[in-house]
mmCIF file of C-alpha atoms and ligand atoms in Angstrom:
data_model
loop_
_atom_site.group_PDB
_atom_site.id
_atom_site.type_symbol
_atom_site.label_atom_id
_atom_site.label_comp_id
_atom_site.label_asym_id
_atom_site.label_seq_id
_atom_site.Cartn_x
_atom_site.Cartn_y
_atom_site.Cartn_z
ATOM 1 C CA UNK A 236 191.820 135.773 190.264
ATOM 2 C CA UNK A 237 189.283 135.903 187.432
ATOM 3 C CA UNK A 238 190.579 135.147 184.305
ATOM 4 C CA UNK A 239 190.035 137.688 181.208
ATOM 5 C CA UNK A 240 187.261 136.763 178.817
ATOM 6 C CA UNK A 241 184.252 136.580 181.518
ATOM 7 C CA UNK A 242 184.122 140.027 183.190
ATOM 8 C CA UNK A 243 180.042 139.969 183.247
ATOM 9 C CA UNK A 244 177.700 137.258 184.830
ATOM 10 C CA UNK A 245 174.478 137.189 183.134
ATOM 11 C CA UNK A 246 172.114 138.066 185.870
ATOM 12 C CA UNK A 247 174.077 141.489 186.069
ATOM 13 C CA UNK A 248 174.064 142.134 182.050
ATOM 14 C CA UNK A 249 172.005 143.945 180.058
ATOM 15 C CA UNK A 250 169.260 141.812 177.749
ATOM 16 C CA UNK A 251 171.453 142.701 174.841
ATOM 17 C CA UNK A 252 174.376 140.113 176.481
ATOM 18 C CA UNK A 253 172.112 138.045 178.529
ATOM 19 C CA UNK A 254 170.729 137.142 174.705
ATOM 20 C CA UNK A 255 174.800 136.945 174.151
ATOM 21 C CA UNK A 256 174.818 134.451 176.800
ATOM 22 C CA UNK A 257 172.257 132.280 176.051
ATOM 23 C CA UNK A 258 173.423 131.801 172.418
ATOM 24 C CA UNK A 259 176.480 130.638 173.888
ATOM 25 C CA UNK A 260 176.070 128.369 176.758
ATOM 26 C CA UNK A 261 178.681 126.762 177.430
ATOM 27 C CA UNK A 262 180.402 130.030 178.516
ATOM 28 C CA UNK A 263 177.967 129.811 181.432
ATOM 29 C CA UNK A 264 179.974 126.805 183.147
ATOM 30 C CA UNK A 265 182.363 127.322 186.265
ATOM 31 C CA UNK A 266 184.094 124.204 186.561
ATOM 32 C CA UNK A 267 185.415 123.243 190.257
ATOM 33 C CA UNK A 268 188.469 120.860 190.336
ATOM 34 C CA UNK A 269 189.107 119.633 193.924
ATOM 35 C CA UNK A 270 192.468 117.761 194.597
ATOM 36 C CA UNK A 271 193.371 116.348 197.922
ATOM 37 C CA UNK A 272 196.857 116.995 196.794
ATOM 38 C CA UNK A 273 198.480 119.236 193.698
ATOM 39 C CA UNK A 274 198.442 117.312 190.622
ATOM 40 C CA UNK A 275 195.656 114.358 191.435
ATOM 41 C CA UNK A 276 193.120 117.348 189.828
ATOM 42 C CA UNK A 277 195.254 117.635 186.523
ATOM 43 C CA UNK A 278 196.744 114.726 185.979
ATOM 44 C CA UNK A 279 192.703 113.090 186.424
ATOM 45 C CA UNK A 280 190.456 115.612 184.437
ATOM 46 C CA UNK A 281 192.925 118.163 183.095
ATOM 47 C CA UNK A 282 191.815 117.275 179.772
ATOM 48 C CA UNK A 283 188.327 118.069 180.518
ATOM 49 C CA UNK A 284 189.287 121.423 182.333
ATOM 50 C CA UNK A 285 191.593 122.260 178.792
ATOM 51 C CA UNK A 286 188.534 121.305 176.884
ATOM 52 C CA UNK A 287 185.757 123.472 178.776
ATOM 53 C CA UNK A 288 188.571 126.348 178.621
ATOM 54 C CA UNK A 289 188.734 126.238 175.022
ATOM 55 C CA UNK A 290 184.575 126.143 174.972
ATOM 56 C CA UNK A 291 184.832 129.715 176.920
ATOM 57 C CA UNK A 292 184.133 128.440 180.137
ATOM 58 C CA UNK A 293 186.067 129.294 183.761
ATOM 59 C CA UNK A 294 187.921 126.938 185.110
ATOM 60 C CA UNK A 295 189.036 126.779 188.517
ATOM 61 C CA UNK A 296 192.027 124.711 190.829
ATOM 62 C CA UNK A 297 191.452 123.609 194.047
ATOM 63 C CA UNK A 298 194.170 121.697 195.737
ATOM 64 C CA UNK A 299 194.135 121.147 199.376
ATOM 65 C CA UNK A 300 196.731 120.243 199.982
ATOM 66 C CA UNK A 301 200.237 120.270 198.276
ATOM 67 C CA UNK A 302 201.182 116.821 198.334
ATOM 68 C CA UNK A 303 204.583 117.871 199.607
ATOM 69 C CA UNK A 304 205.290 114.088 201.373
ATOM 70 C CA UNK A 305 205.873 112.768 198.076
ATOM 71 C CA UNK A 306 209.315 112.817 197.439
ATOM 72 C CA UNK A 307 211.592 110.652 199.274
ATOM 73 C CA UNK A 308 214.698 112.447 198.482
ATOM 74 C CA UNK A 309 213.450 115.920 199.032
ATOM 75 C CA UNK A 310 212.133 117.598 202.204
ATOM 76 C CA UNK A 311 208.472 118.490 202.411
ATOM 77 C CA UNK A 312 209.135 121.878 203.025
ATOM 78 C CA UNK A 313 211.449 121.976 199.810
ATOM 79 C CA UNK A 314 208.876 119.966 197.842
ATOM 80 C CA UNK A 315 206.155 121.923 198.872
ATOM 81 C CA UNK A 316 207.389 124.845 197.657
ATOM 82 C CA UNK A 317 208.302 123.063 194.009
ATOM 83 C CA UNK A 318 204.683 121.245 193.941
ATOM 84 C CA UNK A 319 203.256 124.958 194.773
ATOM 85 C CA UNK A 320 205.229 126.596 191.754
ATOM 86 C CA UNK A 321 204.269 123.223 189.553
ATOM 87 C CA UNK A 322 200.708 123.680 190.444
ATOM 88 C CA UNK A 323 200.729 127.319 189.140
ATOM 89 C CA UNK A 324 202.461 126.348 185.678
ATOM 90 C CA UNK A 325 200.100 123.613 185.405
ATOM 91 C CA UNK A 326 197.252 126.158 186.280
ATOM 92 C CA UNK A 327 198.918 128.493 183.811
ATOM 93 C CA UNK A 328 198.856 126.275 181.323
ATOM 94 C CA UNK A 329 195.277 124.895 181.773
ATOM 95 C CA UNK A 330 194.023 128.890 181.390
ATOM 96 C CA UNK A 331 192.976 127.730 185.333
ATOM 97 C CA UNK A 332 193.058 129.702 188.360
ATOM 98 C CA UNK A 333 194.521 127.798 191.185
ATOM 99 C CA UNK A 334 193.626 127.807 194.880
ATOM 100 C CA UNK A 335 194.975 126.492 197.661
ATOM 101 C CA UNK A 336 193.833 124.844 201.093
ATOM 102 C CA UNK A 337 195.762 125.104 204.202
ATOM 103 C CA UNK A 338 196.636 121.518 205.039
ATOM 104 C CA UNK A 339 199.309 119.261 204.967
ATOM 105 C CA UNK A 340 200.040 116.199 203.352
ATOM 106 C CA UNK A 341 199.135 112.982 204.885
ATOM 107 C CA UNK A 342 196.707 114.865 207.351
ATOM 108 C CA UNK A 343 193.246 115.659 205.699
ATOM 109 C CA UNK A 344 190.391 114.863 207.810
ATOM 110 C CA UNK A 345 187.060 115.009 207.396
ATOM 111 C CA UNK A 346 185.906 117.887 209.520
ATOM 112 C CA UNK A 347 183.220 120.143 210.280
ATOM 113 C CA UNK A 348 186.142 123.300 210.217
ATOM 114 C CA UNK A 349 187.309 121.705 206.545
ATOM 115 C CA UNK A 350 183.824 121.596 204.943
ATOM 116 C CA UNK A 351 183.423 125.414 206.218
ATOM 117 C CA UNK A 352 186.666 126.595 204.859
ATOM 118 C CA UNK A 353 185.655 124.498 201.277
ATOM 119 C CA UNK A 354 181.946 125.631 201.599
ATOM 120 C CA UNK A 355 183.185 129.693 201.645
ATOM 121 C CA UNK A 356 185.976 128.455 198.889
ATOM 122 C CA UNK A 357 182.229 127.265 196.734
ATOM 123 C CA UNK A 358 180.816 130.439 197.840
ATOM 124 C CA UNK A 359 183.539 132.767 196.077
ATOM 125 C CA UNK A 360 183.826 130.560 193.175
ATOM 126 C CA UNK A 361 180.121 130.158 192.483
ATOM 127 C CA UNK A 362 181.311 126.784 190.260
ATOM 128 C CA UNK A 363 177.963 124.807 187.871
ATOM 129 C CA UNK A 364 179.840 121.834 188.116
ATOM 130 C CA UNK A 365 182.284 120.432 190.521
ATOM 131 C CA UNK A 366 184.516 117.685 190.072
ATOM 132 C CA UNK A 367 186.337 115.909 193.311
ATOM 133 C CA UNK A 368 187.729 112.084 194.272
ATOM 134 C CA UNK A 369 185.780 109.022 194.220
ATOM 135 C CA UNK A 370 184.262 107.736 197.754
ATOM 136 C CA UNK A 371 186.900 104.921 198.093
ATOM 137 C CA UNK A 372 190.592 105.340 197.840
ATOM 138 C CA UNK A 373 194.058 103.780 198.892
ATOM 139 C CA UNK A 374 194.838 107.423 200.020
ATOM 140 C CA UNK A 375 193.002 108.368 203.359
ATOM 141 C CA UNK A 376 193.482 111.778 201.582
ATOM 142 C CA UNK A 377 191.257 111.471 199.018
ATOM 143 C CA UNK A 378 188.746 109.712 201.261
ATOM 144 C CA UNK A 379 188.332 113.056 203.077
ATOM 145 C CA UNK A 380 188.482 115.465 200.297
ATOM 146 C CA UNK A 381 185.527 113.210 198.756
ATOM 147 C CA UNK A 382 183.458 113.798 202.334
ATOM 148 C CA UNK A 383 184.773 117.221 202.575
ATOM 149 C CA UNK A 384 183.733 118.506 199.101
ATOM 150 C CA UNK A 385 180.228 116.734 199.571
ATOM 151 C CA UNK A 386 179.980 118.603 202.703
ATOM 152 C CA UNK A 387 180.863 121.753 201.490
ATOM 153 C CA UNK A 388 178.628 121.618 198.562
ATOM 154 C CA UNK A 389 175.626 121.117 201.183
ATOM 155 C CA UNK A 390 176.535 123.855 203.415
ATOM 156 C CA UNK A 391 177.318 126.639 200.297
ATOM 157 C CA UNK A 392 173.999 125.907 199.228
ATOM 158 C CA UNK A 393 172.183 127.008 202.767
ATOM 159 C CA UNK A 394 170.851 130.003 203.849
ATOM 160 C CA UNK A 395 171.529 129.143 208.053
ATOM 161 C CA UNK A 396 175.335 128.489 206.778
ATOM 162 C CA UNK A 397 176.494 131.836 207.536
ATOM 163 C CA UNK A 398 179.711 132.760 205.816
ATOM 164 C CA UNK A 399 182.127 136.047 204.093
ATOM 165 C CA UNK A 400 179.443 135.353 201.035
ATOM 166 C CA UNK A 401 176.052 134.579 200.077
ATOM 167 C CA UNK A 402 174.941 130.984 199.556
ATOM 168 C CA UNK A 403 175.460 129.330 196.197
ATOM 169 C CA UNK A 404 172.533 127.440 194.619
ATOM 170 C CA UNK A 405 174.059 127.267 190.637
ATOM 171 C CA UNK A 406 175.251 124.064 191.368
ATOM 172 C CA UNK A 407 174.466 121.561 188.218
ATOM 173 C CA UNK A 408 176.660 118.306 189.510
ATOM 174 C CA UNK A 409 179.308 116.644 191.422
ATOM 175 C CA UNK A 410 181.268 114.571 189.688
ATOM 176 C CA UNK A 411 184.271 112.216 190.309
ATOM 177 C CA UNK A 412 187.432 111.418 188.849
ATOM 178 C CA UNK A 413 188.473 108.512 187.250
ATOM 179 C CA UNK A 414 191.623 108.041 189.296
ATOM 180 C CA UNK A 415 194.191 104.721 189.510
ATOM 181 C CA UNK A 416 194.374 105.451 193.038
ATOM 182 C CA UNK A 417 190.764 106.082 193.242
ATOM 183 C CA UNK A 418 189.295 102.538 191.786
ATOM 184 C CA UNK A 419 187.740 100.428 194.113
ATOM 185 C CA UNK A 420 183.767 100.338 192.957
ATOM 186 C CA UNK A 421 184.500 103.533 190.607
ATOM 187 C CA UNK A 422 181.869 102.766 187.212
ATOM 188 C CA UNK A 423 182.640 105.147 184.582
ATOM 189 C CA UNK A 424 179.609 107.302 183.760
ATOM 190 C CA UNK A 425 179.954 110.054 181.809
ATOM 191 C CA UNK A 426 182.340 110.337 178.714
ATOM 192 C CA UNK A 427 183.707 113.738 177.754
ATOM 193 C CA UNK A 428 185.629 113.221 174.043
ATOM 194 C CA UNK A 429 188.415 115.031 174.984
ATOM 195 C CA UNK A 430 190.455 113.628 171.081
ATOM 196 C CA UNK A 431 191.247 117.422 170.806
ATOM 197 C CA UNK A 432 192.429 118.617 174.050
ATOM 198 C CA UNK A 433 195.099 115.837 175.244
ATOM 199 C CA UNK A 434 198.016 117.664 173.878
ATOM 200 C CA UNK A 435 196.686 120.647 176.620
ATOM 201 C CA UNK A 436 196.363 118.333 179.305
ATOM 202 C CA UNK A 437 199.706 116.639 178.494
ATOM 203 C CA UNK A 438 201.731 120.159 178.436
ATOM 204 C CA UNK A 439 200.527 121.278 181.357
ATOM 205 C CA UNK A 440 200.061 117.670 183.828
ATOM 206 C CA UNK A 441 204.292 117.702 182.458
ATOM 207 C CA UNK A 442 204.897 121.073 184.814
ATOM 208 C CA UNK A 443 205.122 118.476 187.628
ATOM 209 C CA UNK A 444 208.151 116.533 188.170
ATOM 210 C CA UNK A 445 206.334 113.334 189.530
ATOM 211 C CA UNK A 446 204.336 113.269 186.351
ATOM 212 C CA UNK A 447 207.533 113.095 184.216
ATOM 213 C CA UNK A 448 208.973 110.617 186.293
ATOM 214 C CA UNK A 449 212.278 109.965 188.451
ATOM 215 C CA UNK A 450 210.117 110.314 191.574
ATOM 216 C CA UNK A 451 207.249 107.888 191.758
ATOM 217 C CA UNK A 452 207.208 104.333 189.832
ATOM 218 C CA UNK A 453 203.971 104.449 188.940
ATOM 219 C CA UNK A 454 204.119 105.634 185.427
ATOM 220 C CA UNK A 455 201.596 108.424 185.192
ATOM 221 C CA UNK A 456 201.758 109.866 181.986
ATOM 222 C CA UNK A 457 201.433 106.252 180.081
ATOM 223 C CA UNK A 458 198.780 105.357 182.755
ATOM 224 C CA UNK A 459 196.797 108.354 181.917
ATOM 225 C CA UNK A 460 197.319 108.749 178.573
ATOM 226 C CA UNK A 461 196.134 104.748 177.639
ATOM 227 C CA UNK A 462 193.404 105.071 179.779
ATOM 228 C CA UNK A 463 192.031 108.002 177.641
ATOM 229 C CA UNK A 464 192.581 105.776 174.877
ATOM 230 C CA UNK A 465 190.494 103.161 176.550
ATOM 231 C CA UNK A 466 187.575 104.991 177.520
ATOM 232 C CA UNK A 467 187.871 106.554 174.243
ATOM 233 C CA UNK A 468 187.626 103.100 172.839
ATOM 234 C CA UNK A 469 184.449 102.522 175.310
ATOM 235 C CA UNK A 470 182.365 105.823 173.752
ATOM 236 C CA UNK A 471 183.719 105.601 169.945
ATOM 237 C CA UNK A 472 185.754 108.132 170.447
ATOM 238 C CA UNK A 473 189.550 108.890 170.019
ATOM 239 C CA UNK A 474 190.494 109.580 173.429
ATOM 240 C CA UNK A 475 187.622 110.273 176.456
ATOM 241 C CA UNK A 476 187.287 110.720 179.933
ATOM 242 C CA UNK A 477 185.178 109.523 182.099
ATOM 243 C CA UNK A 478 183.426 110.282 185.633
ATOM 244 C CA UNK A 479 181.186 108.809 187.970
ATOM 245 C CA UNK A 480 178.180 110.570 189.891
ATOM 246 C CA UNK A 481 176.297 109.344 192.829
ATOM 247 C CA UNK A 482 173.852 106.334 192.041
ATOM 248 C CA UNK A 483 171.014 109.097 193.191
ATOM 249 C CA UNK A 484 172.528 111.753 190.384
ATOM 250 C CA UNK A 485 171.525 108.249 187.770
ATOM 251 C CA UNK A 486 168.048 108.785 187.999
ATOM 252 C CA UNK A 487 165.922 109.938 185.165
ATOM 253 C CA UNK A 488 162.387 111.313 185.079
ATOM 254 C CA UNK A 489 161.380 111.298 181.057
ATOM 255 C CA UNK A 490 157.728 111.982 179.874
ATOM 256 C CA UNK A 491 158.458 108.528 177.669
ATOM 257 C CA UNK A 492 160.941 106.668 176.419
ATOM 258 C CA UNK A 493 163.914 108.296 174.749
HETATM 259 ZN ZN1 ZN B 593 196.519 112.401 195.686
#
């Protein structure tokens, strides 16, 4: 599951890579993706993923569910399995691994047996940054994932949390996605130029049918494309995207002013 390119962690390397490492940082980052359902991860902060990729880092799928309720004119089961195979060309093309949770479209709740499963999930992926849905959203889905993930993160991180592996404490941020579905009191934050990496995102958010339209109306691909160009606009750059963080995550402790 781990990609080629990042076969040593520096706490096991010699000083001759851990000096490797260090001149190269960015490698360092695991970014976490979390999607209540296949595609919201992608579509979202693909670009961001393609960009970090490209900087050396690992990047890493979550989706937990398939988002297999989607198509009116297909059955679940039938879209499942197409969503599932979309997911892994969109993964593919990201340079992602993808990952999977066991639930079903429509039914994602916030429970104690879901933040385990995600916690163990944080555990084996070890991720510096993690990326999920906003608090508030017209899908009860995301809603959860966004209480689930938060969850998880807290119980990865602690030594009484017993689980198949050892608690994670590398964690550097949550952060959430700027997502149409995903608005209500969402205030972009941080702004990640990603000018050079839309082309990525768009070639592999395309793998899904929904994104290249004839199921939903909601036109995805135009939505997602202008809005880069508007937050691009917002931080003088060409195309951006941006996240949110908890109000607590906003607080800075300087020596002086900046
Ligand atoms: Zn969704």
């Amino acid at each position: 599951m781990r990609p080629p390119g990042r076969s040593f962690r520096p706490a096991l390397a010699g000083a001759a890579l851990l000096a490797g490492a260090l001149s190269a940082p960015a490698a360092d980052r695991t970014v976490l993706a979390i999607g209540a359902h296949a595609g919201d991860a992608e579509i979202t902060t693909g670009a961001i993923l393609a960009r970090h990729k490209r900087l050396g880092d690992r990047v890493v799928l979550l989706h937990l569910t398939l988002g297999e309720g989607g198509n009116p004119r297909v059955s679940p089961a039938a879209y499942g399995e197409q969503k599932k195979k979309e997911a892994l060309a969109a993964a593919q093309a990201l340079g992602a691994e993808a990952l999977f949770g066991p639930w079903k479209d429509g039914e994602l709740r916030d429970t104690e047996e879901a933040a385990r499963f995600v916690a163990d999930l944080i555990r084996q992926v070890a991720p510096t940054h993690v990326i999920t849905h906003w608090k508030s959203s017209l899908h009860p889905d995301h809603e959860a994932a966004h209480r689930i993930v938060n969850a998880a993160v807290l119980l990865a991180s602690l030594e009484g949390f017993v689980s198949a592996h050892p608690r994670h404490r590398g964690l550097r941020g949550v952060y959430y996605a700027d997502n149409w579905e995903d608005a209500e009191g969402f205030a972009p934050y941080l702004y990640v130029d990603v000018t050079e990496d839309l082309a990525a995102w768009k070639a592999a958010v395309t793998s899904y049918e929904f994104v290249r339209g004839g199921i939903s109306t909601f036109p995805y691909l135009e939505y997602y494309e202008s809005l880069a160009r508007v937050r691009g606009a917002v931080a003088g750059k060409r195309s951006a995207v941006a996240l949110e963080v908890e109000p607590f995550a906003k607080k800075r402790v300087l020596d002086a002013l900046p």
